[in-house]
Short mmCIF file of C-alpha atoms and ligand atoms in Angstrom, two decimals:
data_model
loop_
_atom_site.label_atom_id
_atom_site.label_comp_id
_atom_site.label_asym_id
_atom_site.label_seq_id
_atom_site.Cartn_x
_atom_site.Cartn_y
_atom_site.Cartn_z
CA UNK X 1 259.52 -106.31 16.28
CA UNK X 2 256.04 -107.84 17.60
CA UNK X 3 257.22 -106.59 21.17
CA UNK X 4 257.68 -103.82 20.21
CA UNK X 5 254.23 -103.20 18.41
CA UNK X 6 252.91 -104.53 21.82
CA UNK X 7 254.81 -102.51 23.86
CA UNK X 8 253.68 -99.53 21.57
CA UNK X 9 249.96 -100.30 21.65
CA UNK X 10 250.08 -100.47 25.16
CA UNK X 11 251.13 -97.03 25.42
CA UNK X 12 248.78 -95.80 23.43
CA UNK X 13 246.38 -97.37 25.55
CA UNK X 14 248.01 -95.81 28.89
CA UNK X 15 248.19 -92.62 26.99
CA UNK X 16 244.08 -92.44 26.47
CA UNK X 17 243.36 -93.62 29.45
CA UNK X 18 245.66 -91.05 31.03
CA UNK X 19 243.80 -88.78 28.70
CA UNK X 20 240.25 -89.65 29.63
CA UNK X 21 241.22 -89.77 33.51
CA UNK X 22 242.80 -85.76 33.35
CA UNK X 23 239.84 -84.85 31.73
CA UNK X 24 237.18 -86.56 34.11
CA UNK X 25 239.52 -85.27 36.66
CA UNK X 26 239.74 -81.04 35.39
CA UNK X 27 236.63 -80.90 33.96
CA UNK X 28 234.49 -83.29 35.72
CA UNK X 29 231.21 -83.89 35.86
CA UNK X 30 231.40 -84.82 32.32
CA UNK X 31 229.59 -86.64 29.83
CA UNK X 32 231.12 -88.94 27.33
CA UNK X 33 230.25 -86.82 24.46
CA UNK X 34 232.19 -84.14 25.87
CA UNK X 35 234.93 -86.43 26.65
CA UNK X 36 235.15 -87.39 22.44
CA UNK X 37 234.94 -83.40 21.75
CA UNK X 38 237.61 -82.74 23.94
CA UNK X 39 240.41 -85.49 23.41
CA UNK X 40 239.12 -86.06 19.88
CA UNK X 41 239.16 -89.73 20.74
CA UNK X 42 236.73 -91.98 18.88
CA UNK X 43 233.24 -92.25 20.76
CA UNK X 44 233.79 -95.98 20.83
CA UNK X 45 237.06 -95.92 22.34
CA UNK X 46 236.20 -93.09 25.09
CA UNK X 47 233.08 -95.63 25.69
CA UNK X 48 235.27 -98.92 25.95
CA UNK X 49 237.77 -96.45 28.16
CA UNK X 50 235.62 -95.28 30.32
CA UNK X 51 233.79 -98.40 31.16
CA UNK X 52 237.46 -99.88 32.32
CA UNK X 53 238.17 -96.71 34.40
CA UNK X 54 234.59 -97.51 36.22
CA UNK X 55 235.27 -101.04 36.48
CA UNK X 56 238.37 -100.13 38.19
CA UNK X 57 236.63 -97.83 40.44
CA UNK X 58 238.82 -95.21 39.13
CA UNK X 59 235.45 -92.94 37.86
CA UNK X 60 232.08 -93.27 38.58
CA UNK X 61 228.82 -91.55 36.82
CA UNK X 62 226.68 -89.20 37.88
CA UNK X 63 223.05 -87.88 37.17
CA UNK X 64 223.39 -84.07 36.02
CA UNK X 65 220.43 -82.35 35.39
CA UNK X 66 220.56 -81.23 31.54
CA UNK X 67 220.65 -77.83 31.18
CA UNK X 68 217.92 -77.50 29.10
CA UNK X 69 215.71 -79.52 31.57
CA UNK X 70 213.77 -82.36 30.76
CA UNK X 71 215.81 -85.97 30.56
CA UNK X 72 219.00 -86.08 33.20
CA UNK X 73 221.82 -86.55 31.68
CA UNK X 74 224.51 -89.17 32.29
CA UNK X 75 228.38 -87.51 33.43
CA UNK X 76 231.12 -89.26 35.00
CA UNK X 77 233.81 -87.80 37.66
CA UNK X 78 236.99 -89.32 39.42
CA UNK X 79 236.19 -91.28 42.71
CA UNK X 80 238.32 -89.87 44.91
CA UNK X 81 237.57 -90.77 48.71
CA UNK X 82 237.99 -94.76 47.90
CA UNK X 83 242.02 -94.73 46.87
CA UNK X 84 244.11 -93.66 49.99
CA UNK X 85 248.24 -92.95 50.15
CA UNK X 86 251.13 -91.78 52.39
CA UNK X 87 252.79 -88.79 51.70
CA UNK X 88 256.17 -88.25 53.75
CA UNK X 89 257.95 -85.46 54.20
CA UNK X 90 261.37 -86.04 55.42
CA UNK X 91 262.77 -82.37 57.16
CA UNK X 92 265.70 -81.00 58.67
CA UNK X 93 264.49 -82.15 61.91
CA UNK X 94 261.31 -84.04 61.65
CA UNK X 95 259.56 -86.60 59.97
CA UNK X 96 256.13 -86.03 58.23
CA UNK X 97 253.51 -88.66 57.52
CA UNK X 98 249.91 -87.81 56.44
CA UNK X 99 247.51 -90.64 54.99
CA UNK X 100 245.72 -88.47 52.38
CA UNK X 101 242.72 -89.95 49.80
CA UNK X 102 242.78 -88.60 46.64
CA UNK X 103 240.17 -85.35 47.31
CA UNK X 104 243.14 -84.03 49.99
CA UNK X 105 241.20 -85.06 53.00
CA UNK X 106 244.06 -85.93 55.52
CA UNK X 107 242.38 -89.04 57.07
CA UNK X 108 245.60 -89.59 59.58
CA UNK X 109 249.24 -87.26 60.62
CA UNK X 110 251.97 -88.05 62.59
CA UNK X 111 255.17 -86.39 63.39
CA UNK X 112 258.35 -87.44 64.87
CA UNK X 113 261.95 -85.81 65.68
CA UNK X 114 264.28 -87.44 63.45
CA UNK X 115 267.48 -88.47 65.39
CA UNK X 116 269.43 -89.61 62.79
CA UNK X 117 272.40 -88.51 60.76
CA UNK X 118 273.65 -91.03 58.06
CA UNK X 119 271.99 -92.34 54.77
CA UNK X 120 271.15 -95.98 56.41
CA UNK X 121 269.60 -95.03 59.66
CA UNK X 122 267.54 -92.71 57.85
CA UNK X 123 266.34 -95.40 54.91
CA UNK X 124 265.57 -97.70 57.91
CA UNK X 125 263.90 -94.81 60.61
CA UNK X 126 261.63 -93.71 57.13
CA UNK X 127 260.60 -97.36 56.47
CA UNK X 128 260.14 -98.40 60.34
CA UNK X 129 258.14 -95.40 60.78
CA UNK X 130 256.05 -95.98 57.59
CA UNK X 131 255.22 -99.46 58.49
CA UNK X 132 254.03 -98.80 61.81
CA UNK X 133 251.68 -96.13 60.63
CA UNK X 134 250.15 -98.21 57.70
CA UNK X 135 249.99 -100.82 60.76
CA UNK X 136 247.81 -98.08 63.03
CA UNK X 137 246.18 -96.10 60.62
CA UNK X 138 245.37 -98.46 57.50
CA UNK X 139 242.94 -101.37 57.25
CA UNK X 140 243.43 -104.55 54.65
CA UNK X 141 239.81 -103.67 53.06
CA UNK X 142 241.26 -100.28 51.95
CA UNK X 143 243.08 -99.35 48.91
CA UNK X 144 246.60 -97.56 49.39
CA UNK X 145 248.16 -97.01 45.46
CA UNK X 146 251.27 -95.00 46.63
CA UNK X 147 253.97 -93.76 49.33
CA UNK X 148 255.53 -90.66 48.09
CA UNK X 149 258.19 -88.72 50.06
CA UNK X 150 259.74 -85.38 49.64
CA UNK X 151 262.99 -84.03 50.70
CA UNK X 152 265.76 -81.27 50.57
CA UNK X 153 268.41 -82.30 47.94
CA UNK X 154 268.95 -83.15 44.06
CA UNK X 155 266.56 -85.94 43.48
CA UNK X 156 265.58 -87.72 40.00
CA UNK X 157 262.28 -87.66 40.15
CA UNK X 158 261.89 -90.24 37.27
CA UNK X 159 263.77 -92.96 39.13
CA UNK X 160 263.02 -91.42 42.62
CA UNK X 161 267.50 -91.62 43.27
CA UNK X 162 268.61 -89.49 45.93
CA UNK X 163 271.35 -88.17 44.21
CA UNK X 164 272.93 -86.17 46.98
CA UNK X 165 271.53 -84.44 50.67
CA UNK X 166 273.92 -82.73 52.80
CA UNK X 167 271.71 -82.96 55.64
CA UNK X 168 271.27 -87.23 55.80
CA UNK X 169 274.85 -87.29 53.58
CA UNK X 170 272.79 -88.97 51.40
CA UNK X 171 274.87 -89.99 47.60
CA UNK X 172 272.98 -91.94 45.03
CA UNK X 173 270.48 -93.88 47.44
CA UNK X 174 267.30 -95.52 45.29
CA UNK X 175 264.90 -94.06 47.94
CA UNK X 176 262.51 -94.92 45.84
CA UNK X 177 263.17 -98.65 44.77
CA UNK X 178 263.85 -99.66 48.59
CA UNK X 179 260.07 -98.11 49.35
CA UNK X 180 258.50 -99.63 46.56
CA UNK X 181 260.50 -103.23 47.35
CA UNK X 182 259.59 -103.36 51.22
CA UNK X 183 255.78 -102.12 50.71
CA UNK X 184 254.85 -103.66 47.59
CA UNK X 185 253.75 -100.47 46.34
CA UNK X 186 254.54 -97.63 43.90
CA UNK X 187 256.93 -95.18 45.45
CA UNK X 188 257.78 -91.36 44.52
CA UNK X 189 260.49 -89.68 46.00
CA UNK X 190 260.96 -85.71 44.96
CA UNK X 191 263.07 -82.63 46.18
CA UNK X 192 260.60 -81.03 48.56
CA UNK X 193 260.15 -77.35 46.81
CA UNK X 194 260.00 -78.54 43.74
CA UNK X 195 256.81 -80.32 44.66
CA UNK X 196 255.10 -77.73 46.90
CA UNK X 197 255.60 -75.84 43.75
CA UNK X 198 253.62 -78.74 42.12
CA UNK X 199 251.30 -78.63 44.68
CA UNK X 200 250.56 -74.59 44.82
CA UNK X 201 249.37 -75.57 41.22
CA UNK X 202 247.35 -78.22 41.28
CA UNK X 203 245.56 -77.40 44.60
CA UNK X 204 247.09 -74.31 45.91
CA UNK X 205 247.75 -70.38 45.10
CA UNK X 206 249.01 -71.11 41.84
CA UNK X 207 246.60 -72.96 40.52
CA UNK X 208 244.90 -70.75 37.73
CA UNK X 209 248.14 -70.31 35.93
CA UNK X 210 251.07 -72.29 34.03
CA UNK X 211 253.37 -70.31 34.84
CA UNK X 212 254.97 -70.23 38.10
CA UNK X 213 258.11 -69.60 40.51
CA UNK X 214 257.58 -70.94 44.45
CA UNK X 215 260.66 -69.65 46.23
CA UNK X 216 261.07 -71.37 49.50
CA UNK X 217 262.78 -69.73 52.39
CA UNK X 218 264.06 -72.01 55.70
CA UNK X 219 267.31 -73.28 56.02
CA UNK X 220 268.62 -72.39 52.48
CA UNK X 221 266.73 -71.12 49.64
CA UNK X 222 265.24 -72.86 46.93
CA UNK X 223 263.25 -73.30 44.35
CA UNK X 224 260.44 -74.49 41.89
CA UNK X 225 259.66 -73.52 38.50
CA UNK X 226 256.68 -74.51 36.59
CA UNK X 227 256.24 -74.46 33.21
CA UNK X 228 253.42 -74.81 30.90
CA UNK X 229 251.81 -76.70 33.85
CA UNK X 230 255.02 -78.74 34.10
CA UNK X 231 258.05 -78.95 36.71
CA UNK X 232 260.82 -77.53 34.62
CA UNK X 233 263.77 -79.61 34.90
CA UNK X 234 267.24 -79.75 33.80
CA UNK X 235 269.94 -81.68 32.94
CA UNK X 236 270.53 -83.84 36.62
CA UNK X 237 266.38 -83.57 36.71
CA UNK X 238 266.72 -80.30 39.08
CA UNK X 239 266.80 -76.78 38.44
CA UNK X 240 265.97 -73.80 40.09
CA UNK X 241 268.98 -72.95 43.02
CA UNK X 242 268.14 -69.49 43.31
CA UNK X 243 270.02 -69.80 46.69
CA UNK X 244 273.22 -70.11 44.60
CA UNK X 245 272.71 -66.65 42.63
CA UNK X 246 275.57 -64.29 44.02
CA UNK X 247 273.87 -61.39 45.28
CA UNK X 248 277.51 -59.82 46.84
CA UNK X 249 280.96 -61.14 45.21
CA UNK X 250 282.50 -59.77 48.69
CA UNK X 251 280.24 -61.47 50.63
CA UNK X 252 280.54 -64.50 53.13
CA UNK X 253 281.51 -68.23 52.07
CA UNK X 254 278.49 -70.33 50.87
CA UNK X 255 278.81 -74.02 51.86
CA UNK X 256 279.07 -74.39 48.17
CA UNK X 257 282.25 -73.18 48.02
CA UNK X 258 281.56 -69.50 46.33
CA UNK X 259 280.77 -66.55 47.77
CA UNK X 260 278.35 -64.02 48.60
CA UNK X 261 275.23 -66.42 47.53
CA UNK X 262 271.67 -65.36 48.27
CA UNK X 263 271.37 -68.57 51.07
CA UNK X 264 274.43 -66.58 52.89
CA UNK X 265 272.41 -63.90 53.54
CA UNK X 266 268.76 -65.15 53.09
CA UNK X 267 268.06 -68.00 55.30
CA UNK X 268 266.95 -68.72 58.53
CA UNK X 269 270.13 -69.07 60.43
CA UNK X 270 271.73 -66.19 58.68
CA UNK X 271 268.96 -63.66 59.55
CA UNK X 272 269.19 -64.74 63.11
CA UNK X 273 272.99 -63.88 62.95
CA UNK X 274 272.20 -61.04 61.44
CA UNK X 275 270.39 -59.76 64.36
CA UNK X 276 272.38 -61.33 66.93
CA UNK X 277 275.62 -59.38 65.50
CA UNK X 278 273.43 -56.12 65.57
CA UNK X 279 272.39 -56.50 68.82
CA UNK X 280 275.77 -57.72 70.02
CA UNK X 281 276.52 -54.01 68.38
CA UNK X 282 274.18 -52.51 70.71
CA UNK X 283 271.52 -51.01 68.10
CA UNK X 284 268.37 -50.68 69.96
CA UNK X 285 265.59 -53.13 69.57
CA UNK X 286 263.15 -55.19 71.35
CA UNK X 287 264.65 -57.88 70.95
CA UNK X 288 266.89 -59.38 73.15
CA UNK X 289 270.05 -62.11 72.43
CA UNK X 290 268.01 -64.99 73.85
CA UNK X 291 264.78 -64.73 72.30
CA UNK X 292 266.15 -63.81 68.62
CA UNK X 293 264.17 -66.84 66.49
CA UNK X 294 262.43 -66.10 62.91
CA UNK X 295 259.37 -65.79 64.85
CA UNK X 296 260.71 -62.69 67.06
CA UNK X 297 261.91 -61.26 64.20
CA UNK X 298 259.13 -60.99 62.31
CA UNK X 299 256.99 -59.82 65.61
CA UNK X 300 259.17 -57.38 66.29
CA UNK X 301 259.43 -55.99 62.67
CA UNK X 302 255.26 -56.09 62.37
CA UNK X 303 255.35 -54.28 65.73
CA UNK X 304 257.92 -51.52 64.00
CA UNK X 305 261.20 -52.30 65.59
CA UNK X 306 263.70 -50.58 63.71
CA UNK X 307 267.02 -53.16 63.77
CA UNK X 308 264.33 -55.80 62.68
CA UNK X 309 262.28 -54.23 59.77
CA UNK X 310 265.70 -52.94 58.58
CA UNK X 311 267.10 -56.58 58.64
CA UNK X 312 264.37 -57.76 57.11
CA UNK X 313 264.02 -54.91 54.40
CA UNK X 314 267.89 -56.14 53.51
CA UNK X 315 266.42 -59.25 52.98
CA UNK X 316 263.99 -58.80 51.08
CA UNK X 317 266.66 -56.64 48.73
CA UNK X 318 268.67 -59.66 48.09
CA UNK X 319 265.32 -61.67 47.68
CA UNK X 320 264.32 -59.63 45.24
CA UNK X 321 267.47 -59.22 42.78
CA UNK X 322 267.39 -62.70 42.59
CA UNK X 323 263.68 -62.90 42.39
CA UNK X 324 264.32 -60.21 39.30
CA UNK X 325 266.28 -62.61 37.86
CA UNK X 326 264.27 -65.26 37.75
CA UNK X 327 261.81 -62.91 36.20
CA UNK X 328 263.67 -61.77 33.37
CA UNK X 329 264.50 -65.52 32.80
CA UNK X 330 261.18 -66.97 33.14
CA UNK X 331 258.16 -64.20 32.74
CA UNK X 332 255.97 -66.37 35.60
CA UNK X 333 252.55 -65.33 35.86
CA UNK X 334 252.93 -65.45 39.56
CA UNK X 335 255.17 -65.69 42.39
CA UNK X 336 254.58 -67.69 45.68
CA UNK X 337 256.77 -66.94 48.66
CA UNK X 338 257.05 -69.49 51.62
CA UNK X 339 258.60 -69.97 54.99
CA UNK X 340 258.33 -68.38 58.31
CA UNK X 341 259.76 -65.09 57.47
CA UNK X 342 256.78 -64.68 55.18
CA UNK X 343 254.77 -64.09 59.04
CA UNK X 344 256.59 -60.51 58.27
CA UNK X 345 255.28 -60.20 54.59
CA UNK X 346 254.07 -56.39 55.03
CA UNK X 347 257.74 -55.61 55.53
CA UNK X 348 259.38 -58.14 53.15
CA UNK X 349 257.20 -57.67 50.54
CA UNK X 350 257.26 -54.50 49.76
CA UNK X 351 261.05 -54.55 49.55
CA UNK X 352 261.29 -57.77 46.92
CA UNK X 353 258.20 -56.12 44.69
CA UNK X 354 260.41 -52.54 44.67
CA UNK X 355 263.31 -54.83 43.39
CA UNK X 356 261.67 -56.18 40.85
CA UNK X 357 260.36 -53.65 39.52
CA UNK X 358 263.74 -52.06 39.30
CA UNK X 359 265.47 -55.01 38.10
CA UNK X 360 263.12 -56.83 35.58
CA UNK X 361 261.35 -55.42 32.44
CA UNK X 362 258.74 -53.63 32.76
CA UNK X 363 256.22 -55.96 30.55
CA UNK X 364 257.49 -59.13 32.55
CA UNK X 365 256.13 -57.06 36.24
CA UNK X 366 253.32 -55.21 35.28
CA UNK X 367 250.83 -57.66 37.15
CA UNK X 368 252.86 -59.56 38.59
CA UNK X 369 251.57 -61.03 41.80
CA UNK X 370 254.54 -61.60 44.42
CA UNK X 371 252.19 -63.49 47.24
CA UNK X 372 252.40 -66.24 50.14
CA UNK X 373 252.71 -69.94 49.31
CA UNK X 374 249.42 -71.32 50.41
CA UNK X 375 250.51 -75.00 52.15
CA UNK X 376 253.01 -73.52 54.26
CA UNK X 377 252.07 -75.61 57.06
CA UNK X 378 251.12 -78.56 55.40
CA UNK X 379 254.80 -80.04 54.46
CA UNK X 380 253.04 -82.97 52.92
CA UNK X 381 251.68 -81.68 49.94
CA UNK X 382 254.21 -81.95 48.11
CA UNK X 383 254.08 -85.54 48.61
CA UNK X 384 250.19 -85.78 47.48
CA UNK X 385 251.07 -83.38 44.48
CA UNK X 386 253.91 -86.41 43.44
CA UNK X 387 251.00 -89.15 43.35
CA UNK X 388 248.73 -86.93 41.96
CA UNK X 389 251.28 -86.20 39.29
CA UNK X 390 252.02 -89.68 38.42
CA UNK X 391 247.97 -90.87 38.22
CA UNK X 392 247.70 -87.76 35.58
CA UNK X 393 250.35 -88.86 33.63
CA UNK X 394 249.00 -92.41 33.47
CA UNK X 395 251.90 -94.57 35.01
CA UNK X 396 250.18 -94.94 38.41
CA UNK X 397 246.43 -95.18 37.02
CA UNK X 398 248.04 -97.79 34.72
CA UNK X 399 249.69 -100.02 38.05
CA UNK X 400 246.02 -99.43 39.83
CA UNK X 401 244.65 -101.16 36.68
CA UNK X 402 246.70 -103.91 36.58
CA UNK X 403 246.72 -104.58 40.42
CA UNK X 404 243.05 -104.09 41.05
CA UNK X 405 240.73 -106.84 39.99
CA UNK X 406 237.87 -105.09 37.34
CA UNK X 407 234.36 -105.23 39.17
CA UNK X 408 231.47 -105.19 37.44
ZN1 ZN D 1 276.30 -71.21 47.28
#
């Protein structure tokens, strides 16, 4: 029973201080009385928060000029250059570090091939590779709070458990509890569109709504819904296969084991086959067998070649009923779009909007931007918008507090 009370007023605690700290952080500079207005905390208690948060280095004040002239007034605002993390991306074929501090600067990047294939090499090429950049790029005197990494797959993002990859065969591995264990830090570990979708909204092209879809388009096609600000998740803590939906019951076999899903037809790979049969056909284009990459495609299509803007066009058919779907489902105030295809977005664009207007209700479209993902080539993000995530909430800004010795 007395733990218990404990344990609950120490929640309560992490819970205003996560509240003072989002508020700094959104609406910053800002003075305490504002603070008390806003979280209808007690003054006394946003004072006594506040003063820990500084101690911690966490915020710092600031002299604002009051409005009305005369005296300056006092505000406070996050400190953001001081605290520094890692952010990994793990990819189909390479490995992603960035050392970010909390304003997004990117104070260090390195990437390597990854030439591994099972769970265990992987774990161990991640951690190698993270220890040797920490080694080049970090100094003792600074303060790293987090490694986060993102990846393709169903993750939990609470406990950070790979639950399965087909890429690494990764089943069950506690990414996240071997990083935290071998670094002595607090680890994140997310599926990778589900936090660029994060990111687009706390820094990115979603940012001035709730409500948002990012689909991503590379090898497959994914993902990420946000909610009322949130990641919405379900049941196994992911949500969001679009590339599942079947868009053609006749179509091909999905590595899923159905048929005819979007990622059969909208995916890298199967747009380059797409062309390669066509050509194979002999339709005219300028594109030729050997050169046929997402790249060429999309240059040729900008550039009018008929086999590509019609392959393309398809695509962005199939994008679109599923996109029209999601729609109907989810009435998002906006719609990102990334991956390399989007380098032909006059021609794919058009063809997903014309779908969805077809295929959605008409209140649920009108307005409805359908636009490029804005960190398309920043893979990392998603990784900052995971640490970023977890200091909001409280449970990281809580660990910083209890690690870092108050200064006065
Ligand atoms: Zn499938």
């Amino acid at each position: 029973m007395k733990n218990g009370q404990i344990a609950n007023v120490d929640l309560i605690k992490q819970v205003n201080s996560a509240a003072v700290y989002r508020l700094v952080d959104l609406q910053g500079p800002i003075s305490r009385v504002k603070i008390a207005e806003v979280s209808q905390l007690a003054p006394a208690s946003v004072t006594k928060i506040t003063r820990q948060l500084i101690a911690h280095g966490l915020i710092k004040e600031v002299a604002q000029q009051a409005s009305t002239g005369g005296r300056r007034a006092i505000s406070l605002t996050t400190e953001k250059s001081k605290f520094h993390f890692v952010a990994a991306k793990i990819g189909r074929r390479l490995l992603t570090l960035s050392l970010y501090d909390l304003s997004g600067n990117e104070l260090a990047g390195v990437q390597l091939p990854i030439q591994v294939t099972e769970q265990d090499q992987l774990v161990e090429f991640l951690c190698q590779t993270l220890e040797e950049f920490l080694q080049q790029y970090t100094s003792k005197s600074q303060k790293i709070i987090a490694i986060a990494v993102t990846l393709s797959g169903l993750v939990n993002p609470q406990t950070g458990v790979v639950l399965y990859t087909p890429r690494y065969k990764m089943k069950d591995c506690p990414l996240a509890e071997i990083i935290a264990k071998r670094f002595d830090l607090p680890a994140y570990v997310g599926n990778d569109t589900r936090a660029m979708a994060l990111a687009e909204h706390y820094f990115g092209a979603s940012s001035d709504c709730a409500d948002s879809i990012l689909i991503s388009i590379h090898h497959g096609t994914g993902s990420g819904i946000m909610s009322r600000g949130q990641v919405f998740l379900g049941s196994n803590r992911n949500v969001g296969e679009i590339g599942h939906i079947q868009i053609n019951p006749l179509g091909k076999r999905c590595h899923c084991g159905n048929y005819g899903c979007l990622e059969t037809v909208v995916s890298n790979e199967a747009i380059i086959d797409q062309v390669k049969h066509y050509l194979s056909e002999g339709r005219a284009s300028c594109l030729s067998d050997q050169e046929v990459d997402i790249n060429s495609i999309c240059q040729a299509a900008n550039k009018g070649d008929a086999l590509a803007i019609s392959v393309l066009s398809n695509v962005g058919k199939y994008l679109g009923q599923a996109i029209a779907i999601m729609v109907n489902l989810f009435n998002p105030e906006k719609i990102l779009i990334a991956g390399e295809i989007m380098a032909a977005e006059q021609v794919l664009l058009p063809a997903i909007k014309q779908c969805v207007e077809h295929q959605s209700l008409p209140s649920f479209h009108a307005n409805l931007p359908i636009i490029a993902a804005q960190f398309q080539k920043q893979p990392t993000m998603g990784g900052f918008a995971l640490v970023k995530r977890a200091l909001l909430d409280g449970s990281l800004l809580q660990l910083i507090m209890e690690t870092s010795t108050a200064q006065r």
